[in-house]
mmCIF file of C-alpha atoms and ligand atoms in Angstrom:
data_model
loop_
_atom_site.group_PDB
_atom_site.id
_atom_site.type_symbol
_atom_site.label_atom_id
_atom_site.label_comp_id
_atom_site.label_asym_id
_atom_site.label_seq_id
_atom_site.Cartn_x
_atom_site.Cartn_y
_atom_site.Cartn_z
ATOM 1 C CA MET A 1 -4.052 -19.423 -15.898
ATOM 2 C CA SER A 2 -6.746 -19.309 -13.726
ATOM 3 C CA LYS A 3 -7.619 -16.629 -11.632
ATOM 4 C CA GLN A 4 -7.761 -18.808 -8.387
ATOM 5 C CA GLN A 5 -4.255 -20.146 -9.444
ATOM 6 C CA GLU A 6 -3.067 -16.457 -9.950
ATOM 7 C CA ILE A 7 -1.245 -15.545 -6.627
ATOM 8 C CA VAL A 8 -1.494 -12.021 -5.116
ATOM 9 C CA LEU A 9 0.501 -10.429 -2.362
ATOM 10 C CA SER A 10 0.639 -6.708 -0.948
ATOM 11 C CA GLY A 11 2.218 -5.528 1.882
ATOM 12 C CA ILE A 12 1.466 -2.073 3.931
ATOM 13 C CA ARG A 13 4.228 -0.723 6.653
ATOM 14 C CA PRO A 14 2.905 -0.601 10.365
ATOM 15 C CA THR A 15 4.320 3.092 10.324
ATOM 16 C CA GLY A 16 0.221 5.023 11.315
ATOM 17 C CA ASP A 17 -2.800 4.231 10.865
ATOM 18 C CA LEU A 18 -4.399 4.245 7.186
ATOM 19 C CA HIS A 19 -5.665 7.058 4.992
ATOM 20 C CA LEU A 20 -7.512 7.332 2.358
ATOM 21 C CA GLY A 21 -4.517 6.936 -0.325
ATOM 22 C CA ASN A 22 -3.715 3.408 0.892
ATOM 23 C CA TYR A 23 -7.207 2.859 0.450
ATOM 24 C CA PHE A 24 -8.035 3.310 -2.557
ATOM 25 C CA GLY A 25 -4.269 2.377 -3.871
ATOM 26 C CA ALA A 26 -3.952 -1.092 -1.951
ATOM 27 C CA LEU A 27 -6.518 -1.784 0.645
ATOM 28 C CA ARG A 28 -9.599 -1.579 -1.710
ATOM 29 C CA ASN A 29 -8.022 -3.537 -4.126
ATOM 30 C CA PHE A 30 -7.102 -5.948 -1.551
ATOM 31 C CA VAL A 31 -10.733 -7.008 -0.488
ATOM 32 C CA GLN A 32 -11.809 -6.870 -4.194
ATOM 33 C CA LEU A 33 -8.854 -9.083 -5.494
ATOM 34 C CA GLN A 34 -9.519 -11.384 -2.734
ATOM 35 C CA ASP A 35 -12.862 -13.708 -3.576
ATOM 36 C CA ALA A 36 -11.679 -14.648 -7.103
ATOM 37 C CA HIS A 37 -7.475 -15.404 -6.657
ATOM 38 C CA THR A 38 -4.987 -16.975 -4.060
ATOM 39 C CA CYS A 39 -4.522 -13.726 -2.001
ATOM 40 C CA TYR A 40 -1.332 -13.050 0.785
ATOM 41 C CA PHE A 41 -1.002 -9.794 2.583
ATOM 42 C CA PHE A 42 0.983 -8.744 5.056
ATOM 43 C CA ILE A 43 1.925 -6.028 7.674
ATOM 44 C CA ALA A 44 5.609 -5.439 6.224
ATOM 45 C CA ASP A 45 7.224 -4.811 9.730
ATOM 46 C CA TYR A 46 10.546 -4.915 8.713
ATOM 47 C CA HIS A 47 10.173 -2.255 6.234
ATOM 48 C CA SER A 48 8.900 -0.375 9.521
ATOM 49 C CA LEU A 49 12.219 -1.042 10.976
ATOM 50 C CA THR A 50 14.391 1.666 8.376
ATOM 51 C CA THR A 51 12.772 4.715 11.104
ATOM 52 C CA HIS A 52 13.377 2.943 13.990
ATOM 53 C CA PRO A 53 10.364 2.964 16.192
ATOM 54 C CA THR A 54 10.310 2.415 19.989
ATOM 55 C CA PRO A 55 8.768 -1.427 20.715
ATOM 56 C CA GLU A 56 5.622 -0.032 22.024
ATOM 57 C CA ASP A 57 5.083 2.018 19.180
ATOM 58 C CA LEU A 58 5.959 -1.288 16.828
ATOM 59 C CA TYR A 59 3.440 -3.422 18.556
ATOM 60 C CA LYS A 60 0.468 -0.930 18.436
ATOM 61 C CA ASN A 61 0.817 -0.127 15.129
ATOM 62 C CA VAL A 62 0.915 -3.860 13.969
ATOM 63 C CA ARG A 63 -2.356 -4.611 15.781
ATOM 64 C CA ARG A 64 -4.004 -1.780 14.155
ATOM 65 C CA ILE A 65 -3.147 -2.022 10.546
ATOM 66 C CA MET A 66 -3.937 -5.755 11.229
ATOM 67 C CA ALA A 67 -7.192 -4.979 12.807
ATOM 68 C CA LEU A 68 -7.718 -1.928 10.035
ATOM 69 C CA TYR A 69 -7.081 -4.832 7.381
ATOM 70 C CA LEU A 70 -9.933 -7.186 8.705
ATOM 71 C CA ALA A 71 -12.298 -3.768 9.119
ATOM 72 C CA ALA A 72 -12.087 -2.901 5.441
ATOM 73 C CA GLY A 73 -13.295 -6.039 4.801
ATOM 74 C CA ILE A 74 -9.979 -8.655 4.369
ATOM 75 C CA ASP A 75 -11.397 -12.201 5.501
ATOM 76 C CA PRO A 76 -8.871 -14.532 6.670
ATOM 77 C CA GLU A 77 -10.697 -17.111 5.602
ATOM 78 C CA LYS A 78 -9.989 -16.245 2.299
ATOM 79 C CA SER A 79 -7.018 -14.255 2.250
ATOM 80 C CA THR A 80 -3.890 -15.472 4.016
ATOM 81 C CA LEU A 81 -3.319 -12.892 6.172
ATOM 82 C CA TYR A 82 0.056 -11.974 8.569
ATOM 83 C CA ILE A 83 3.015 -10.085 9.776
ATOM 84 C CA GLN A 84 6.089 -10.243 7.760
ATOM 85 C CA SER A 85 8.861 -10.903 11.095
ATOM 86 C CA ASP A 86 6.334 -14.301 11.367
ATOM 87 C CA VAL A 87 8.039 -15.487 8.337
ATOM 88 C CA PRO A 88 11.817 -15.951 8.904
ATOM 89 C CA GLU A 89 11.864 -17.471 5.438
ATOM 90 C CA VAL A 90 11.753 -13.925 4.014
ATOM 91 C CA CYS A 91 15.151 -12.926 5.594
ATOM 92 C CA GLU A 92 17.030 -15.783 4.135
ATOM 93 C CA LEU A 93 16.120 -15.014 0.409
ATOM 94 C CA TYR A 94 16.541 -11.300 1.268
ATOM 95 C CA LEU A 95 19.966 -12.724 1.597
ATOM 96 C CA LEU A 96 20.043 -14.371 -1.710
ATOM 97 C CA LEU A 97 18.577 -11.916 -3.840
ATOM 98 C CA GLY A 98 21.247 -9.548 -1.931
ATOM 99 C CA MET A 99 23.783 -11.518 -4.329
ATOM 100 C CA ILE A 100 22.085 -10.718 -7.696
ATOM 101 C CA ALA A 101 21.094 -7.016 -6.806
ATOM 102 C CA TYR A 102 23.535 -4.572 -7.776
ATOM 103 C CA ILE A 103 24.415 -1.299 -5.760
ATOM 104 C CA GLY A 104 23.903 1.078 -8.573
ATOM 105 C CA GLU A 105 20.467 0.234 -9.302
ATOM 106 C CA LEU A 106 19.153 0.513 -5.862
ATOM 107 C CA GLU A 107 21.478 4.258 -5.748
ATOM 108 C CA ARG A 108 19.262 5.126 -8.366
ATOM 109 C CA THR A 109 15.889 4.063 -6.719
ATOM 110 C CA ALA A 110 13.901 7.353 -6.464
ATOM 111 C CA THR A 111 12.642 6.280 -2.808
ATOM 112 C CA PHE A 112 16.161 5.500 -1.879
ATOM 113 C CA LYS A 113 17.312 9.279 -3.299
ATOM 114 C CA ASP A 114 14.036 10.747 -1.564
ATOM 115 C CA LYS A 115 14.892 9.539 1.925
ATOM 116 C CA ILE A 116 18.339 10.710 1.840
ATOM 117 C CA ARG A 117 17.241 14.203 1.326
ATOM 118 C CA LEU A 118 14.679 14.110 4.277
ATOM 119 C CA GLN A 119 16.562 11.547 6.756
ATOM 120 C CA PRO A 120 20.487 12.483 6.149
ATOM 121 C CA GLY A 121 20.978 11.680 9.381
ATOM 122 C CA ASN A 122 20.342 8.086 8.975
ATOM 123 C CA VAL A 123 21.033 6.659 5.539
ATOM 124 C CA ASN A 124 21.000 3.029 6.853
ATOM 125 C CA ALA A 125 21.769 0.290 4.638
ATOM 126 C CA GLY A 126 18.136 -1.260 5.251
ATOM 127 C CA LEU A 127 16.774 1.786 3.521
ATOM 128 C CA LEU A 128 19.205 1.077 0.752
ATOM 129 C CA THR A 129 18.499 -2.430 0.368
ATOM 130 C CA TYR A 130 14.431 -1.918 1.145
ATOM 131 C CA PRO A 131 13.787 -3.033 -2.551
ATOM 132 C CA VAL A 132 15.574 -6.475 -2.413
ATOM 133 C CA LEU A 133 13.595 -6.878 0.932
ATOM 134 C CA MET A 134 10.584 -5.846 -0.859
ATOM 135 C CA ALA A 135 11.384 -7.967 -3.694
ATOM 136 C CA SER A 136 11.555 -11.017 -1.465
ATOM 137 C CA ASP A 137 7.843 -10.622 0.502
ATOM 138 C CA ILE A 138 6.638 -10.948 -3.058
ATOM 139 C CA LEU A 139 8.788 -13.723 -5.054
ATOM 140 C CA ILE A 140 8.707 -15.992 -1.634
ATOM 141 C CA HIS A 141 5.422 -16.719 -2.736
ATOM 142 C CA ARG A 142 5.955 -16.566 -6.208
ATOM 143 C CA SER A 143 3.174 -13.948 -6.689
ATOM 144 C CA HIS A 144 1.912 -12.733 -10.462
ATOM 145 C CA LYS A 145 -0.181 -9.692 -8.752
ATOM 146 C CA VAL A 146 0.747 -7.018 -6.484
ATOM 147 C CA PRO A 147 -2.027 -5.035 -5.900
ATOM 148 C CA VAL A 148 0.292 -1.245 -4.860
ATOM 149 C CA GLY A 149 0.214 2.487 -5.988
ATOM 150 C CA LYS A 150 1.472 4.586 -8.089
ATOM 151 C CA ASP A 151 4.525 5.267 -5.415
ATOM 152 C CA GLN A 152 5.784 1.814 -5.588
ATOM 153 C CA GLU A 153 6.303 1.179 -9.347
ATOM 154 C CA GLN A 154 9.891 1.434 -9.340
ATOM 155 C CA HIS A 155 10.219 -0.922 -6.881
ATOM 156 C CA LEU A 156 7.607 -3.581 -8.578
ATOM 157 C CA GLU A 157 9.835 -3.198 -11.719
ATOM 158 C CA LEU A 158 13.017 -4.009 -9.059
ATOM 159 C CA ALA A 159 11.413 -7.037 -8.163
ATOM 160 C CA ARG A 160 10.448 -8.042 -11.833
ATOM 161 C CA VAL A 161 14.516 -7.447 -12.781
ATOM 162 C CA TYR A 162 15.475 -9.585 -9.676
ATOM 163 C CA ALA A 163 12.960 -12.305 -10.443
ATOM 164 C CA ARG A 164 14.219 -12.588 -14.433
ATOM 165 C CA ARG A 165 18.285 -12.127 -13.387
ATOM 166 C CA PHE A 166 17.771 -15.229 -10.916
ATOM 167 C CA ASN A 167 15.985 -17.361 -13.365
ATOM 168 C CA SER A 168 18.602 -16.585 -16.165
ATOM 169 C CA VAL A 169 21.547 -16.823 -13.612
ATOM 170 C CA TYR A 170 20.522 -20.167 -12.203
ATOM 171 C CA ARG A 171 19.293 -21.323 -15.682
ATOM 172 C CA CYS A 172 15.628 -21.996 -13.883
ATOM 173 C CA GLU A 173 11.968 -20.980 -14.117
ATOM 174 C CA VAL A 174 11.436 -20.529 -10.235
ATOM 175 C CA PHE A 175 9.906 -17.196 -10.249
ATOM 176 C CA PRO A 176 6.984 -15.990 -12.597
ATOM 177 C CA GLU A 177 7.446 -11.728 -13.485
ATOM 178 C CA PRO A 178 5.002 -10.203 -11.152
ATOM 179 C CA GLU A 179 3.255 -7.036 -11.868
ATOM 180 C CA ALA A 180 2.152 -3.932 -10.462
ATOM 181 C CA PHE A 181 -1.469 -4.199 -9.942
ATOM 182 C CA ALA A 182 -4.860 -1.969 -9.813
ATOM 183 C CA PHE A 183 -8.190 -2.054 -11.421
ATOM 184 C CA GLY A 184 -8.533 -0.098 -14.438
ATOM 185 C CA ASP A 185 -5.830 1.076 -16.269
ATOM 186 C CA HIS A 186 -3.693 3.286 -14.256
ATOM 187 C CA LEU A 187 -2.258 3.003 -10.608
ATOM 188 C CA VAL A 188 -4.021 5.126 -8.674
ATOM 189 C CA LYS A 189 -2.303 8.100 -6.461
ATOM 190 C CA VAL A 190 -4.717 9.598 -4.045
ATOM 191 C CA PRO A 191 -4.027 13.500 -3.771
ATOM 192 C CA GLY A 192 -2.568 15.546 -0.305
ATOM 193 C CA LEU A 193 -4.905 18.495 0.712
ATOM 194 C CA ASN A 194 -2.305 20.590 0.659
ATOM 195 C CA GLY A 195 -2.431 22.102 -2.460
ATOM 196 C CA THR A 196 0.863 20.702 -3.901
ATOM 197 C CA GLY A 197 1.531 17.985 -6.247
ATOM 198 C CA GLY A 198 2.001 15.196 -3.895
ATOM 199 C CA LYS A 199 0.840 12.092 -1.889
ATOM 200 C CA MET A 200 -1.513 12.024 0.553
ATOM 201 C CA GLY A 201 1.442 9.620 2.798
ATOM 202 C CA LYS A 202 1.745 8.965 6.242
ATOM 203 C CA SER A 203 4.948 10.563 6.162
ATOM 204 C CA GLU A 204 3.754 13.699 4.513
ATOM 205 C CA GLY A 205 1.845 14.435 7.607
ATOM 206 C CA ASN A 206 -1.263 15.362 5.174
ATOM 207 C CA GLY A 207 -3.721 12.220 5.322
ATOM 208 C CA ILE A 208 -7.259 11.687 6.438
ATOM 209 C CA TYR A 209 -7.115 8.161 8.490
ATOM 210 C CA LEU A 210 -9.843 5.459 8.267
ATOM 211 C CA THR A 211 -9.569 6.410 12.007
ATOM 212 C CA ASP A 212 -10.430 9.562 11.528
ATOM 213 C CA THR A 213 -13.664 10.680 13.191
ATOM 214 C CA ALA A 214 -16.418 13.136 11.269
ATOM 215 C CA GLU A 215 -14.915 15.884 13.075
ATOM 216 C CA ASP A 216 -11.228 15.517 12.151
ATOM 217 C CA ILE A 217 -12.292 15.051 8.959
ATOM 218 C CA ARG A 218 -14.376 18.012 8.679
ATOM 219 C CA LYS A 219 -11.613 20.349 9.982
ATOM 220 C CA LYS A 220 -9.167 18.863 7.485
ATOM 221 C CA VAL A 221 -10.839 19.065 4.459
ATOM 222 C CA MET A 222 -12.173 22.705 5.272
ATOM 223 C CA LYS A 223 -8.718 23.092 6.002
ATOM 224 C CA ALA A 224 -7.175 22.450 2.149
ATOM 225 C CA VAL A 225 -5.711 25.368 -0.074
ATOM 226 C CA THR A 226 -7.770 26.375 -2.315
ATOM 227 C CA ASP A 227 -6.987 29.114 -4.884
ATOM 228 C CA ALA A 228 -8.778 32.834 -6.037
ATOM 229 C CA GLY A 229 -11.477 31.266 -7.629
ATOM 230 C CA PRO A 230 -12.336 30.683 -11.826
ATOM 231 C CA VAL A 231 -11.644 33.714 -13.516
ATOM 232 C CA GLU A 232 -12.631 32.228 -17.102
ATOM 233 C CA PRO A 233 -15.741 30.185 -18.062
ATOM 234 C CA GLY A 234 -14.003 26.541 -18.740
ATOM 235 C CA GLN A 235 -10.796 27.233 -17.697
ATOM 236 C CA THR A 236 -8.821 23.943 -16.167
ATOM 237 C CA PRO A 237 -9.172 23.516 -12.606
ATOM 238 C CA SER A 238 -5.683 24.599 -10.989
ATOM 239 C CA GLU A 239 -3.477 21.510 -8.817
ATOM 240 C CA PRO A 240 -5.257 22.612 -5.679
ATOM 241 C CA ILE A 241 -8.481 22.012 -6.746
ATOM 242 C CA GLN A 242 -7.882 19.393 -9.085
ATOM 243 C CA ASN A 243 -6.916 17.487 -6.122
ATOM 244 C CA LEU A 244 -10.264 17.688 -4.341
ATOM 245 C CA PHE A 245 -12.011 16.812 -7.698
ATOM 246 C CA THR A 246 -9.706 13.722 -7.917
ATOM 247 C CA ILE A 247 -10.990 12.598 -4.010
ATOM 248 C CA MET A 248 -14.526 13.729 -4.686
ATOM 249 C CA GLU A 249 -14.848 10.854 -7.402
ATOM 250 C CA LEU A 250 -13.166 8.454 -4.978
ATOM 251 C CA VAL A 251 -15.929 9.159 -3.097
ATOM 252 C CA SER A 252 -18.788 10.620 -3.805
ATOM 253 C CA PRO A 253 -21.713 9.586 -6.618
ATOM 254 C CA PRO A 254 -21.062 10.396 -10.277
ATOM 255 C CA ASP A 255 -23.647 13.274 -10.292
ATOM 256 C CA THR A 256 -21.733 15.086 -7.016
ATOM 257 C CA LEU A 257 -18.631 15.580 -9.038
ATOM 258 C CA SER A 258 -20.544 16.876 -12.158
ATOM 259 C CA PHE A 259 -22.758 18.989 -10.444
ATOM 260 C CA PHE A 260 -19.504 20.930 -8.791
ATOM 261 C CA ARG A 261 -17.416 20.363 -12.135
ATOM 262 C CA LYS A 262 -20.600 22.220 -13.650
ATOM 263 C CA GLN A 263 -20.242 25.398 -11.343
ATOM 264 C CA TYR A 264 -16.637 25.016 -11.905
ATOM 265 C CA ALA A 265 -16.696 25.796 -15.286
ATOM 266 C CA GLU A 266 -19.434 28.491 -14.928
ATOM 267 C CA CYS A 267 -17.535 30.394 -12.479
ATOM 268 C CA THR A 268 -20.474 29.559 -9.639
ATOM 269 C CA ILE A 269 -18.594 27.697 -7.301
ATOM 270 C CA ARG A 270 -18.230 27.736 -4.181
ATOM 271 C CA TYR A 271 -15.381 26.406 -2.161
ATOM 272 C CA GLY A 272 -17.193 25.896 1.145
ATOM 273 C CA ASP A 273 -20.682 24.563 -0.453
ATOM 274 C CA LEU A 274 -17.738 21.852 -2.237
ATOM 275 C CA LYS A 275 -15.642 20.852 0.981
ATOM 276 C CA LYS A 276 -18.840 20.559 2.942
ATOM 277 C CA GLN A 277 -20.182 17.860 0.495
ATOM 278 C CA LEU A 278 -16.618 16.674 -0.031
ATOM 279 C CA ALA A 279 -15.978 15.957 3.831
ATOM 280 C CA GLU A 280 -19.448 14.332 4.222
ATOM 281 C CA ASP A 281 -18.877 12.267 1.233
ATOM 282 C CA ILE A 282 -15.743 10.885 2.964
ATOM 283 C CA ASN A 283 -17.242 10.454 5.882
ATOM 284 C CA LEU A 284 -20.084 8.296 4.896
ATOM 285 C CA TYR A 285 -16.999 6.472 3.099
ATOM 286 C CA ILE A 286 -14.976 6.001 6.171
ATOM 287 C CA ALA A 287 -18.007 5.565 8.785
ATOM 288 C CA PRO A 288 -18.573 1.586 8.558
ATOM 289 C CA ILE A 289 -14.543 1.005 8.407
ATOM 290 C CA ARG A 290 -13.698 3.256 11.680
ATOM 291 C CA GLU A 291 -16.667 1.808 13.356
ATOM 292 C CA ARG A 292 -15.529 -1.853 12.685
ATOM 293 C CA PHE A 293 -12.098 -0.802 13.733
ATOM 294 C CA GLY A 294 -13.501 -0.218 17.126
ATOM 295 C CA GLU A 295 -14.899 -3.335 17.770
ATOM 296 C CA ILE A 296 -12.023 -5.286 15.745
ATOM 297 C CA ILE A 297 -9.289 -3.435 18.074
ATOM 298 C CA ARG A 298 -10.960 -4.261 21.146
ATOM 299 C CA ASP A 299 -10.673 -8.121 20.896
ATOM 300 C CA SER A 300 -6.993 -9.379 21.547
ATOM 301 C CA ALA A 301 -7.730 -12.954 20.846
ATOM 302 C CA LEU A 302 -9.358 -12.460 17.595
ATOM 303 C CA LEU A 303 -5.754 -10.153 16.323
ATOM 304 C CA SER A 304 -3.679 -12.961 17.746
ATOM 305 C CA LYS A 305 -5.894 -15.869 16.134
ATOM 306 C CA VAL A 306 -5.395 -13.964 12.740
ATOM 307 C CA ALA A 307 -2.024 -13.688 12.546
ATOM 308 C CA ALA A 308 -1.434 -16.711 14.016
ATOM 309 C CA THR A 309 -3.093 -18.620 11.622
ATOM 310 C CA GLY A 310 -1.598 -16.303 8.343
ATOM 311 C CA ARG A 311 2.112 -17.625 9.749
ATOM 312 C CA GLU A 312 1.285 -20.991 9.103
ATOM 313 C CA LYS A 313 -0.332 -20.604 5.777
ATOM 314 C CA ALA A 314 2.448 -18.052 4.785
ATOM 315 C CA ARG A 315 5.282 -20.704 5.974
ATOM 316 C CA ALA A 316 3.898 -23.581 4.674
ATOM 317 C CA SER A 317 4.076 -21.336 1.157
ATOM 318 C CA ALA A 318 6.965 -19.552 1.883
ATOM 319 C CA SER A 319 9.091 -22.851 3.043
ATOM 320 C CA ALA A 320 8.240 -24.710 -0.420
ATOM 321 C CA THR A 321 9.964 -21.661 -2.701
ATOM 322 C CA LEU A 322 12.398 -21.504 -0.756
ATOM 323 C CA LYS A 323 13.279 -25.146 -1.162
ATOM 324 C CA GLU A 324 13.328 -25.033 -5.049
ATOM 325 C CA VAL A 325 15.732 -22.097 -4.686
ATOM 326 C CA ARG A 326 18.069 -23.334 -2.276
ATOM 327 C CA LYS A 327 18.051 -26.586 -4.712
ATOM 328 C CA VAL A 328 18.504 -25.324 -7.912
ATOM 329 C CA ILE A 329 21.794 -22.451 -6.058
ATOM 330 C CA GLY A 330 22.997 -25.656 -5.279
ATOM 331 C CA PHE A 331 23.001 -25.773 -1.453
ATOM 332 C CA GLU A 332 21.515 -29.083 -1.899
ATOM 333 C CA ASN A 333 20.633 -31.923 -4.701
HETATM 334 P P1 ADP B 401 2.860 5.335 3.417
HETATM 335 O O1 ADP B 401 3.185 5.791 1.533
HETATM 336 O O2 ADP B 401 1.436 6.220 3.199
HETATM 337 O O3 ADP B 401 3.805 5.379 4.361
HETATM 338 P P2 ADP B 401 2.830 2.712 2.948
HETATM 339 O O4 ADP B 401 4.284 3.091 2.213
HETATM 340 O O5 ADP B 401 2.634 1.844 4.452
HETATM 341 O O6 ADP B 401 2.131 4.324 3.041
HETATM 342 O O7 ADP B 401 1.906 1.891 1.771
HETATM 343 C C1 ADP B 401 1.218 0.648 1.250
HETATM 344 C C2 ADP B 401 0.341 1.007 0.544
HETATM 345 O O8 ADP B 401 -0.457 2.542 -0.084
HETATM 346 C C3 ADP B 401 0.846 0.995 -1.075
HETATM 347 O O9 ADP B 401 0.447 0.277 -2.431
HETATM 348 C C4 ADP B 401 1.038 2.629 -1.580
HETATM 349 O O10 ADP B 401 1.475 2.483 -2.759
HETATM 350 C C5 ADP B 401 -0.101 3.058 -1.323
HETATM 351 N N1 ADP B 401 -0.272 4.474 -1.144
HETATM 352 C C6 ADP B 401 0.227 4.858 0.092
HETATM 353 N N2 ADP B 401 -0.327 6.545 -0.253
HETATM 354 C C7 ADP B 401 -0.918 6.761 -1.211
HETATM 355 C C8 ADP B 401 -1.628 7.502 -2.272
HETATM 356 N N3 ADP B 401 -1.476 8.948 -1.317
HETATM 357 N N4 ADP B 401 -2.068 7.130 -3.255
HETATM 358 C C9 ADP B 401 -1.947 5.796 -3.620
HETATM 359 N N5 ADP B 401 -1.874 5.107 -2.892
HETATM 360 C C10 ADP B 401 -1.485 4.981 -2.432
HETATM 361 N N1 LIG B 402 7.254 -0.862 0.035
HETATM 362 C C1 LIG B 402 5.884 -0.960 0.476
HETATM 363 C C2 LIG B 402 5.541 0.450 0.623
HETATM 364 O O1 LIG B 402 6.361 1.218 1.306
HETATM 365 C C3 LIG B 402 5.275 -1.908 1.220
HETATM 366 C C4 LIG B 402 5.379 -3.358 1.342
HETATM 367 C C5 LIG B 402 6.564 -4.093 1.735
HETATM 368 C C6 LIG B 402 5.051 -4.230 -0.057
HETATM 369 N N2 LIG B 402 6.658 -4.938 1.229
HETATM 370 C C7 LIG B 402 5.595 -5.162 -0.077
HETATM 371 C C8 LIG B 402 4.270 -3.587 -1.015
HETATM 372 C C9 LIG B 402 5.759 -6.341 -1.203
HETATM 373 C C10 LIG B 402 3.929 -4.609 -2.012
HETATM 374 C C11 LIG B 402 4.441 -5.831 -1.720
HETATM 375 O O2 LIG B 402 4.194 0.633 0.503
#
């Protein structure tokens, strides 16, 4: 299959501005993929309802994510850029896939177990069936590649299970098996700055955002957790320091990283210098996106036009899939 025939799809929830984790785990790959593949990128607003946003916040956040997609380089002429709730076909497929999704496998999903722990007062059915809705997003366009960060691996595995199971129950080949995708040989996990093994995340409250000013970035990086310093030449960096190196590897030139790694290995490193350099390099990376975002977010007409065009293209593809699905199930002849 040629790359142009390969369908790429991914989505991001409108739960706050995007951070470095979203950028390196997802958005940067979207931009690279759009030249050679048929791409669908969307804003997963249904998925964000599990935490009950106010209407004002939801509306505002959807527009901000749309502007961030554009600011980061998604070209609506090359990719289909749309809002999930503009494509009702997704909901019909969600209902149909719900019939072949087993409660046991949904209850065993790590993200569901995390949510039970984090929000015990709001364990709604939408949380349990979150992977079914995500599989519908993916399968509605019969996607092959899904660029996501490491944390979405298990959800992707379920989408593959549902594609296989649907094809087998209805003795058809409607759905290809979608694969999680990253450039390089592994899915990315950008760490937070709080010195733990956790990821940088919107809900984790440890994000460096694509909309942060140079000053915001500097403050956040200078506050990053470190350790008391290396004591032996050549020792392996502790987790908080490794996290800083991991981010540096993404945003800084390779010789900057090797400079500080060498200083660490020789026990001459000063964390203040490392952080200053890191903050500067993050800012250099983010500044052009932040500036474009500032212009685009004020252009309401552009945002509405992009959403309307995307909606039309996404619905055309979605309804073609649904037509086949309805046929193999037996609704139509
Ligand atoms: P968040 O997890 O910050 O709430 P989303 O759930 O909307 O954001 O994630 C959108 C995309 O960004 C997904 O593909 C997800 O895998 C990716 N992503 C989120 N956080 C990270 C991270 N720290 N490292 C790598 N990828 C990430
Ligand atoms: N679940 C994803 C996240 O939390 C967002 C998402 C929803 C998604 N539907 C998708 C990602 C389909 C890829 C494909 O990050």
